[in-house]
mmCIF file of C-alpha atoms in Angstrom:
data_model
loop_
_atom_site.group_PDB
_atom_site.id
_atom_site.type_symbol
_atom_site.label_atom_id
_atom_site.label_comp_id
_atom_site.label_asym_id
_atom_site.label_seq_id
_atom_site.Cartn_x
_atom_site.Cartn_y
_atom_site.Cartn_z
ATOM 1 C CA MET A 1 -41.209 65.504 57.642
ATOM 2 C CA THR A 2 -42.628 62.585 56.103
ATOM 3 C CA ASP A 3 -45.807 60.911 56.844
ATOM 4 C CA VAL A 4 -45.679 57.777 59.114
ATOM 5 C CA LYS A 5 -48.601 56.179 59.037
ATOM 6 C CA ALA A 6 -49.361 54.197 62.220
ATOM 7 C CA PRO A 7 -50.257 50.648 62.118
ATOM 8 C CA GLY A 8 -53.307 49.447 62.421
ATOM 9 C CA PRO A 9 -55.261 46.516 61.443
ATOM 10 C CA ALA A 10 -54.145 45.670 58.609
ATOM 11 C CA ALA A 11 -50.439 45.314 59.556
ATOM 12 C CA VAL A 12 -51.404 42.341 62.023
ATOM 13 C CA ARG A 13 -51.759 39.532 60.572
ATOM 14 C CA ALA A 14 -51.647 36.010 61.589
ATOM 15 C CA PRO A 15 -48.853 34.195 62.570
ATOM 16 C CA SER A 16 -50.626 31.484 59.300
ATOM 17 C CA ALA A 17 -50.870 33.951 56.814
ATOM 18 C CA VAL A 18 -47.166 34.815 57.029
ATOM 19 C CA CYS A 19 -45.674 31.279 57.505
ATOM 20 C CA SER A 20 -47.859 29.621 55.004
ATOM 21 C CA PRO A 21 -48.592 30.373 51.288
ATOM 22 C CA ALA A 22 -53.133 31.799 50.982
ATOM 23 C CA PRO A 23 -55.185 29.157 50.460
ATOM 24 C CA ARG A 24 -56.832 28.473 47.255
ATOM 25 C CA GLN A 25 -60.613 28.150 47.327
ATOM 26 C CA GLY A 26 -61.674 24.762 46.862
ATOM 27 C CA TRP A 27 -57.709 23.477 48.057
ATOM 28 C CA PHE A 28 -58.779 20.693 50.331
ATOM 29 C CA LEU A 29 -61.219 19.135 47.259
ATOM 30 C CA GLN A 30 -59.240 19.387 43.823
ATOM 31 C CA HIS A 31 -56.013 18.365 42.634
ATOM 32 C CA THR A 32 -54.540 21.010 40.836
ATOM 33 C CA ASP A 33 -52.338 19.175 38.973
ATOM 34 C CA PRO A 34 -54.573 16.978 36.684
ATOM 35 C CA ILE A 35 -53.299 13.571 36.229
ATOM 36 C CA PRO A 36 -52.670 12.389 32.852
ATOM 37 C CA GLY A 37 -55.483 10.763 31.590
ATOM 38 C CA TRP A 38 -57.964 11.524 34.045
ATOM 39 C CA ARG A 39 -61.110 12.980 33.090
ATOM 40 C CA PRO A 40 -63.467 13.075 35.806
ATOM 41 C CA MET A 41 -67.217 10.591 35.050
ATOM 42 C CA HIS A 42 -69.705 13.543 33.924
ATOM 43 C CA GLY A 43 -73.383 12.570 33.664
ATOM 44 C CA ARG A 44 -75.028 9.202 33.450
ATOM 45 C CA LEU A 45 -71.929 7.157 34.255
ATOM 46 C CA ARG A 46 -71.571 9.303 37.132
ATOM 47 C CA ARG A 47 -75.707 8.895 37.570
ATOM 48 C CA MET A 48 -75.039 5.419 37.510
ATOM 49 C CA ILE A 49 -73.266 4.457 40.366
ATOM 50 C CA ALA A 50 -75.270 4.464 43.396
ATOM 51 C CA PRO A 51 -77.837 1.961 41.803
ATOM 52 C CA VAL A 52 -75.375 -0.414 40.391
ATOM 53 C CA THR A 53 -73.820 -0.449 43.579
ATOM 54 C CA PHE A 54 -76.878 -1.128 45.505
ATOM 55 C CA GLY A 55 -78.256 -3.341 42.817
ATOM 56 C CA PHE A 56 -74.945 -5.901 42.738
ATOM 57 C CA ALA A 57 -75.360 -5.631 47.266
ATOM 58 C CA ALA A 58 -78.620 -6.710 46.415
ATOM 59 C CA VAL A 59 -77.397 -9.623 44.566
ATOM 60 C CA GLY A 60 -75.057 -10.999 46.560
ATOM 61 C CA VAL A 61 -77.226 -10.859 49.373
ATOM 62 C CA GLY A 62 -79.242 -13.200 46.975
ATOM 63 C CA VAL A 63 -76.095 -15.249 46.355
ATOM 64 C CA LEU A 64 -75.758 -15.490 49.868
ATOM 65 C CA LEU A 65 -79.028 -16.187 50.483
ATOM 66 C CA HIS A 66 -78.963 -19.114 48.316
ATOM 67 C CA ALA A 67 -75.516 -20.677 49.146
ATOM 68 C CA VAL A 68 -76.151 -20.608 53.189
ATOM 69 C CA ASP A 69 -80.122 -21.114 54.015
ATOM 70 C CA PRO A 70 -81.643 -19.781 56.737
ATOM 71 C CA ARG A 71 -84.208 -21.951 56.432
ATOM 72 C CA GLU A 72 -81.807 -24.704 57.895
ATOM 73 C CA PRO A 73 -81.558 -24.302 62.218
ATOM 74 C CA GLY A 74 -78.352 -23.412 62.565
ATOM 75 C CA ASN A 75 -77.039 -21.141 59.546
ATOM 76 C CA TYR A 76 -78.857 -18.136 61.214
ATOM 77 C CA PRO A 77 -78.258 -16.590 65.116
ATOM 78 C CA THR A 78 -81.860 -16.768 66.626
ATOM 79 C CA CYS A 79 -83.543 -13.780 66.238
ATOM 80 C CA PRO A 80 -82.867 -11.567 69.788
ATOM 81 C CA PHE A 81 -86.575 -10.430 70.290
ATOM 82 C CA LEU A 82 -87.845 -13.861 69.931
ATOM 83 C CA TRP A 83 -84.966 -15.630 72.450
ATOM 84 C CA LEU A 84 -85.316 -12.664 75.281
ATOM 85 C CA THR A 85 -89.269 -12.388 75.060
ATOM 86 C CA GLY A 86 -90.430 -15.613 73.190
ATOM 87 C CA LEU A 87 -93.019 -13.173 70.607
ATOM 88 C CA TYR A 88 -92.431 -12.539 67.613
ATOM 89 C CA CYS A 89 -91.708 -9.650 66.236
ATOM 90 C CA PRO A 90 -92.825 -8.206 62.585
ATOM 91 C CA GLY A 91 -89.193 -9.128 60.962
ATOM 92 C CA CYS A 92 -89.559 -12.848 62.721
ATOM 93 C CA GLY A 93 -89.175 -15.191 58.980
ATOM 94 C CA ALA A 94 -87.458 -12.603 57.243
ATOM 95 C CA MET A 95 -84.053 -13.587 55.931
ATOM 96 C CA ARG A 96 -86.574 -17.038 55.481
ATOM 97 C CA ALA A 97 -88.999 -15.632 53.960
ATOM 98 C CA SER A 98 -85.942 -13.655 51.161
ATOM 99 C CA ALA A 99 -84.305 -16.981 50.645
ATOM 100 C CA SER A 100 -87.597 -18.595 49.677
ATOM 101 C CA VAL A 101 -88.334 -15.488 47.443
ATOM 102 C CA VAL A 102 -84.839 -15.573 45.618
ATOM 103 C CA ASP A 103 -85.263 -19.433 45.387
ATOM 104 C CA GLY A 104 -88.857 -18.589 43.889
ATOM 105 C CA ASP A 105 -90.924 -20.430 46.237
ATOM 106 C CA VAL A 106 -93.274 -17.044 46.872
ATOM 107 C CA SER A 107 -95.953 -18.917 48.264
ATOM 108 C CA GLY A 108 -93.711 -21.223 50.867
ATOM 109 C CA ALA A 109 -92.295 -17.188 51.761
ATOM 110 C CA PHE A 110 -96.198 -15.808 52.495
ATOM 111 C CA GLY A 111 -95.938 -18.515 55.008
ATOM 112 C CA PHE A 112 -92.559 -17.345 57.082
ATOM 113 C CA ASN A 113 -93.303 -13.799 56.535
ATOM 114 C CA PRO A 114 -95.857 -11.913 54.637
ATOM 115 C CA LEU A 115 -94.859 -8.489 55.223
ATOM 116 C CA VAL A 116 -91.622 -9.119 54.190
ATOM 117 C CA VAL A 117 -92.592 -10.606 50.972
ATOM 118 C CA ILE A 118 -94.875 -7.435 50.496
ATOM 119 C CA ALA A 119 -91.962 -5.271 51.276
ATOM 120 C CA LEU A 120 -89.748 -6.958 49.237
ATOM 121 C CA VAL A 121 -92.323 -6.439 46.654
ATOM 122 C CA GLY A 122 -92.115 -2.529 47.399
ATOM 123 C CA LEU A 123 -88.662 -2.059 47.521
ATOM 124 C CA VAL A 124 -88.568 -3.806 43.504
ATOM 125 C CA VAL A 125 -90.643 -1.228 42.222
ATOM 126 C CA MET A 126 -89.036 1.694 44.536
ATOM 127 C CA PHE A 127 -85.375 0.503 42.788
ATOM 128 C CA ALA A 128 -86.720 -0.129 39.592
ATOM 129 C CA LEU A 129 -88.196 4.032 39.053
ATOM 130 C CA TRP A 130 -85.419 5.324 41.242
ATOM 131 C CA THR A 131 -83.252 3.671 39.250
ATOM 132 C CA ARG A 132 -85.173 5.055 35.785
ATOM 133 C CA ARG A 133 -84.564 8.580 37.352
ATOM 134 C CA GLN A 134 -81.435 8.177 37.514
ATOM 135 C CA TRP A 135 -80.741 6.830 34.196
ATOM 136 C CA GLN A 136 -82.971 10.312 32.778
ATOM 137 C CA GLY A 137 -81.273 12.509 35.451
ATOM 138 C CA ARG A 138 -84.326 13.777 36.818
ATOM 139 C CA PRO A 139 -84.611 14.749 40.218
ATOM 140 C CA LYS A 140 -85.404 12.665 43.010
ATOM 141 C CA LEU A 141 -88.956 11.983 45.134
ATOM 142 C CA SER A 142 -89.320 11.542 48.496
ATOM 143 C CA ILE A 143 -91.468 8.991 49.758
ATOM 144 C CA THR A 144 -91.116 10.483 54.124
ATOM 145 C CA ARG A 145 -94.998 12.066 53.873
ATOM 146 C CA PRO A 146 -96.239 12.364 56.787
ATOM 147 C CA TRP A 147 -99.553 10.325 56.132
ATOM 148 C CA VAL A 148 -96.982 6.983 54.526
ATOM 149 C CA THR A 149 -94.360 7.310 57.646
ATOM 150 C CA THR A 150 -97.713 6.751 59.984
ATOM 151 C CA ALA A 151 -99.059 3.959 57.745
ATOM 152 C CA LEU A 152 -96.512 1.836 57.425
ATOM 153 C CA THR A 153 -96.144 1.759 61.217
ATOM 154 C CA VAL A 154 -99.585 1.249 61.801
ATOM 155 C CA VAL A 155 -99.137 -1.434 59.746
ATOM 156 C CA THR A 156 -95.735 -3.421 61.138
ATOM 157 C CA VAL A 157 -97.717 -2.729 64.747
ATOM 158 C CA VAL A 158 -100.991 -4.500 63.350
ATOM 159 C CA PHE A 159 -98.841 -7.083 61.850
ATOM 160 C CA TRP A 160 -96.854 -7.375 65.023
ATOM 161 C CA VAL A 161 -99.439 -7.567 67.665
ATOM 162 C CA ALA A 162 -101.833 -9.939 65.247
ATOM 163 C CA ARG A 163 -98.811 -12.228 65.022
ATOM 164 C CA ASN A 164 -99.038 -12.891 68.960
ATOM 165 C CA VAL A 165 -102.784 -13.387 68.889
ATOM 166 C CA PRO A 166 -102.638 -16.683 70.503
ATOM 167 C CA GLY A 167 -104.546 -19.913 68.113
ATOM 168 C CA TRP A 168 -103.466 -16.958 64.615
ATOM 169 C CA THR A 169 -101.096 -19.244 63.862
ATOM 170 C CA TRP A 170 -101.058 -18.882 60.182
ATOM 171 C CA LEU A 171 -98.647 -15.279 60.648
ATOM 172 C CA SER A 172 -96.499 -17.375 62.395
ATOM 173 C CA PRO A 173 -92.784 -17.922 61.346
ATOM 174 C CA ALA A 174 -93.584 -21.221 61.006
#
């Protein structure tokens, strides 16, 4: 007499397991056959992709602002908030201020939107620090502390209200 085991859970297989080979770990993320001459990017080259891409994008925006001047009426649409309400938003004059900075007229840029000029300086400093950290392979820093977010929000709202106070034309995007 032979011992016959009853089919249990191990004997029951899913149809996909029977019809197709078992997937290898990471089969959807990696190519198993190396491409001749191909080497994966490692180290500094890989880390610098994002900063170089953002740098080229910023230069492209600067070239666009220099080529198509936002200070001339009709080149870009009007601010939707200004068009709907007749009030200036914190970003009104930002393109004209950025174009003035690109053209080297920083004092003229302050006349369009002083908050954007200060923000551009901060962005350039943050970009330089980020690029240096990427170059050196150091870990990323986070500026999303609650007090930073609160301070930026308060400054933006105060600027928004102040530039719409009647008689304070020095903050309006002239």
